Each structure stands twice: as C-alpha cells, then as structure tokens.
C-alpha cells in the first residue's frame, strides 16, 4: 500500500512539473505600459491602468539627432529602453544609438540582461567580444565593420566598439531586454563607490598598489 501511495505521489509531482513547464511564458495581455511613478517594486514595472494609456506611451523622438561625443571617450550612447518608452515594459526589447567621434571608443562593457545586435549606419568600426573563462582561456572575437554591416554580442559578455576612421561613425544597437543594463568594466572596477580595496585590486591585476591608487584617482566617465 505504501509503495502505491509513493507511486501516485511521484506521478502527481511529475504531472505538476510538466504543467509548470508547459505554461505560457509570453505576453498574457496586449501590453503592460510601465507606471514609472508607482512605489510598488516588482521585477520590471507595474502596469498603468489601460484606460490611462495613450499613443505617447509607445513613442520616442530624437534618435536622428547626433549624440555629444566631446568627451574623453569620444562616444555617446543614446538609450531607448523602458525608461524612455514606458510601453516597452514586458516586451523584452530595446535599442540605442551610438555616436563615435573620429577614433572614439565605446569602452569594454557588458549588458547583464541582453544580447546585442549592432548595425553600422555610417563609418567604420572595429568591434569585438571576449568569452567567459574556458579551458582555452578568454577568447577574443573581433571584426572590422563598415556601413551596413551587422555584428552580434552575446548576452553578458564583455564587448567594445572603436571608430577606426578619421570621420564620425554611427551605429544602432538592438537589445533583447526592455532594460538591458550596462556595466562599464573600468568604471566598475576602479570607480566604484566606495572604492574596492587597493590591496584586492593589486593582487587581482598583479600590479603595485600605487598603480591601483593612480587608476582609482582618475575620472571614470559614463558615456550613456
């Protein structure tokens, strides 16, 4: 009798697991426009009441305007995510315009929540990404891109873009998240608040603590 009870218990557990796995992971309504002013915290944003939604909740203007690249990196990222278009909430997509001055750099960074696909609109870009730790080390994949070329940066991997030419360049990036996030490596490591211990960083980078202190004293700007 006990074995029969155990059998039916396991069968019920397996059945419930199948039902969970078979649930619909996609949109369960036409849209969920983000209520950016709501004090309620969820994984994403709560929905604005549908009767309060307007066409402007799905609209953004100005992506035709060049970003200001007069900074130490020579680049500017204009983001268009859920914070700019509330209607992107729950849709799993966003984009950005990146402007590059001659020899401008979008420095090594990661998007913790998104794959990125980059299309060059003007100019020439040298781009690349680095794999996570493997038996073969951290592999670097690079490509020289010209106008009309497309390149993919896998989710979470460190990547960069460098304007290889003497004229400005422009690219559009599409990302597989409404809010992909960005971690600029140098800023996070040397510009954190409060700073990471220079003893920790000196050992991690195998350099002297004076070198770490010099790097931490620099101005680590955000081009987003």
Coordinates of C-alpha atoms in Angstrom, one line a residue:
X1 CA 0.0 0.0 0.0
X2 CA 2.8 2.4 0.9
X3 CA 4.5 1.7 -2.4
X4 CA 1.3 2.6 -4.2
X5 CA 1.0 5.9 -2.3
X6 CA 4.6 6.7 -3.1
X7 CA 4.0 5.9 -6.8
X8 CA 0.9 8.2 -7.0
X9 CA 2.8 11.0 -5.1
X10 CA 5.7 10.8 -7.6
X11 CA 3.2 10.8 -10.5
X12 CA 1.4 13.9 -9.2
X13 CA 4.7 15.6 -8.7
X14 CA 5.8 14.8 -12.3
X15 CA 2.5 16.0 -13.6
X16 CA 2.7 19.3 -11.8
X17 CA 6.2 19.8 -13.1
X18 CA 5.0 19.2 -16.7
X19 CA 2.2 21.7 -16.2
X20 CA 4.6 24.3 -14.9
X21 CA 7.0 23.7 -17.8
X22 CA 4.1 23.9 -20.3
X23 CA 2.9 27.3 -19.0
X24 CA 2.8 30.2 -21.5
X25 CA 6.0 32.4 -21.0
X26 CA 4.9 35.1 -23.4
X27 CA 2.6 38.1 -23.1
X28 CA -0.7 37.4 -21.4
X29 CA -2.2 40.8 -22.5
X30 CA -1.8 43.2 -25.4
X31 CA 0.6 45.4 -23.4
X32 CA 1.7 46.4 -19.9
X33 CA 2.7 50.1 -20.1
X34 CA 5.1 50.8 -17.2
X35 CA 3.8 53.0 -14.4
X36 CA 7.2 54.6 -13.7
X37 CA 5.8 56.6 -10.8
X38 CA 4.4 53.7 -8.9
X39 CA 6.0 53.0 -5.5
X40 CA 5.4 49.2 -5.9
X41 CA 8.6 47.3 -6.7
X42 CA 8.4 44.3 -8.9
X43 CA 10.8 42.6 -11.4
X44 CA 10.2 45.2 -14.0
X45 CA 7.4 47.8 -13.6
X46 CA 3.7 47.5 -12.7
X47 CA 1.2 48.2 -15.4
X48 CA -0.5 51.5 -15.9
X49 CA -4.3 51.2 -16.0
X50 CA -5.2 50.6 -19.7
X51 CA -7.7 53.5 -19.7
X52 CA -4.8 55.8 -18.9
X53 CA -2.6 54.6 -21.8
X54 CA -2.0 56.9 -24.8
X55 CA 0.0 56.6 -28.0
X56 CA 2.7 58.6 -26.4
X57 CA 3.5 55.7 -24.1
X58 CA 4.8 53.8 -27.2
X59 CA 6.7 56.8 -28.7
X60 CA 10.1 58.3 -28.7
X61 CA 11.5 61.2 -30.8
X62 CA 15.0 62.4 -31.5
X63 CA 17.0 59.4 -32.4
X64 CA 18.0 61.2 -35.6
X65 CA 20.0 63.8 -33.6
X66 CA 23.7 63.0 -33.1
X67 CA 24.9 62.5 -29.5
X68 CA 27.5 64.7 -28.0
X69 CA 30.9 62.9 -28.4
X70 CA 33.0 65.8 -27.0
X71 CA 34.2 63.7 -24.0
X72 CA 37.3 61.8 -23.1
X73 CA 36.0 58.6 -24.7
X74 CA 34.7 60.2 -27.9
X75 CA 31.4 58.4 -27.9
X76 CA 27.8 58.9 -26.7
X77 CA 25.1 56.2 -26.2
X78 CA 21.5 57.4 -26.5
X79 CA 19.4 54.7 -24.9
X80 CA 15.8 53.9 -25.8
X81 CA 14.6 51.5 -23.2
X82 CA 11.6 51.2 -20.8
X83 CA 12.7 54.4 -19.1
X84 CA 12.2 56.3 -22.3
X85 CA 9.3 54.3 -23.8
X86 CA 7.0 53.0 -21.0
X87 CA 5.2 50.8 -23.5
X88 CA 8.3 48.6 -23.8
X89 CA 7.6 47.1 -20.3
X90 CA 7.4 43.3 -20.5
X91 CA 8.2 43.3 -24.3
X92 CA 11.8 42.2 -23.9
X93 CA 13.3 44.6 -26.4
X94 CA 15.1 48.0 -26.6
X95 CA 17.6 49.9 -28.7
X96 CA 20.3 52.5 -28.6
X97 CA 22.0 54.9 -30.9
X98 CA 25.8 55.1 -30.5
X99 CA 27.8 58.1 -31.9
X100 CA 31.5 57.9 -32.2
X101 CA 33.9 60.8 -32.8
X102 CA 36.9 60.0 -35.0
X103 CA 38.9 57.3 -33.1
X104 CA 36.2 57.4 -30.4
X105 CA 35.6 54.3 -28.2
X106 CA 32.6 52.7 -26.6
X107 CA 34.8 51.1 -23.9
X108 CA 34.6 47.4 -22.8
X109 CA 31.3 46.8 -21.1
X110 CA 28.6 44.2 -20.6
X111 CA 24.8 44.0 -20.7
X112 CA 23.9 41.6 -17.9
X113 CA 20.4 41.1 -19.2
X114 CA 20.6 41.3 -23.0
X115 CA 22.1 40.1 -26.3
X116 CA 23.0 43.0 -28.5
X117 CA 22.9 43.2 -32.3
X118 CA 24.7 46.2 -33.8
X119 CA 24.2 47.7 -37.2
X120 CA 26.7 50.3 -38.6
X121 CA 24.9 53.2 -40.2
X122 CA 28.0 55.4 -41.0
X123 CA 31.7 55.0 -40.7
X124 CA 34.0 52.1 -39.9
X125 CA 34.0 50.3 -36.5
X126 CA 36.5 47.8 -35.0
X127 CA 34.3 45.6 -32.7
X128 CA 34.9 42.6 -30.5
X129 CA 33.8 40.5 -27.5
X130 CA 35.6 38.2 -25.1
X131 CA 34.3 34.8 -24.0
X132 CA 33.9 33.7 -20.4
X133 CA 36.5 31.6 -18.7
X134 CA 37.2 28.4 -20.7
X135 CA 39.8 25.7 -20.9
X136 CA 41.2 27.7 -23.8
X137 CA 41.3 30.9 -21.8
X138 CA 39.2 34.0 -22.6
X139 CA 38.8 34.0 -26.4
X140 CA 38.6 37.3 -28.3
X141 CA 36.4 37.6 -31.4
X142 CA 36.9 40.8 -33.5
X143 CA 35.7 42.2 -36.8
X144 CA 36.1 45.3 -38.8
X145 CA 32.6 46.6 -39.7
X146 CA 31.6 49.0 -42.5
X147 CA 28.4 50.8 -43.3
X148 CA 25.5 48.3 -43.4
X149 CA 27.4 45.5 -41.6
X150 CA 25.9 43.8 -38.5
X151 CA 27.5 42.1 -35.6
X152 CA 26.2 40.2 -32.5
X153 CA 27.5 40.5 -28.9
X154 CA 26.2 37.5 -26.8
X155 CA 24.4 38.3 -23.6
X156 CA 26.6 39.1 -20.6
X157 CA 30.0 39.0 -22.4
X158 CA 32.5 41.9 -22.4
X159 CA 32.5 43.8 -25.7
X160 CA 33.6 47.1 -27.2
X161 CA 33.4 49.3 -30.4
X162 CA 36.2 51.5 -31.7
X163 CA 35.8 54.0 -34.5
X164 CA 38.8 53.0 -36.7
X165 CA 38.4 56.0 -39.0
X166 CA 39.1 59.7 -39.1
X167 CA 35.4 60.6 -39.7
X168 CA 32.5 60.2 -37.3
X169 CA 30.6 56.9 -37.1
X170 CA 27.1 56.0 -36.1
X171 CA 25.5 52.7 -35.2
X172 CA 22.1 51.4 -33.9
X173 CA 22.0 48.6 -31.4
X174 CA 19.0 46.4 -30.7
X175 CA 19.0 44.6 -27.3
X176 CA 16.9 41.6 -26.1
X177 CA 15.7 43.3 -22.9
X178 CA 13.4 46.2 -22.0
X179 CA 16.2 47.3 -19.6
X180 CA 19.4 45.6 -20.5
X181 CA 21.7 47.4 -18.0
X182 CA 25.3 48.2 -18.7
X183 CA 28.4 47.6 -16.7
X184 CA 31.4 49.5 -17.9
X185 CA 34.4 47.4 -16.8
X186 CA 36.9 50.2 -15.9
X187 CA 34.3 52.3 -14.2
X188 CA 33.0 49.4 -12.1
X189 CA 36.5 48.2 -11.1
X190 CA 38.3 51.5 -10.5
X191 CA 35.5 53.9 -10.0
X192 CA 33.2 52.1 -7.5
X193 CA 31.7 53.9 -4.5
X194 CA 33.1 53.2 -2.0
X195 CA 36.3 52.0 -3.8
X196 CA 37.3 48.4 -3.9
X197 CA 40.3 47.8 -1.7
X198 CA 43.5 48.6 -3.5
X199 CA 45.1 45.5 -1.9
X200 CA 42.4 43.4 -3.6
X201 CA 42.8 45.0 -7.0
X202 CA 46.6 45.0 -6.8
X203 CA 46.6 41.2 -6.2
X204 CA 43.9 40.7 -8.9
X205 CA 45.7 42.7 -11.6
X206 CA 49.2 41.7 -10.4
X207 CA 50.5 45.3 -10.1
X208 CA 51.6 47.6 -7.3
X209 CA 49.1 49.3 -5.0
X210 CA 50.4 52.7 -6.3
X211 CA 49.2 51.8 -9.8
X212 CA 45.8 50.9 -8.4
X213 CA 45.6 54.2 -6.5
X214 CA 46.5 56.1 -9.6
X215 CA 43.8 54.4 -11.6
X216 CA 41.2 54.9 -8.8
X217 CA 42.1 58.7 -8.8
X218 CA 41.1 59.1 -12.5
X219 CA 37.7 60.4 -13.6
X220 CA 35.8 57.4 -14.9
X221 CA 33.0 58.9 -17.1
X222 CA 29.8 57.3 -18.2
X223 CA 29.1 57.7 -21.9
X224 CA 25.4 56.6 -21.6

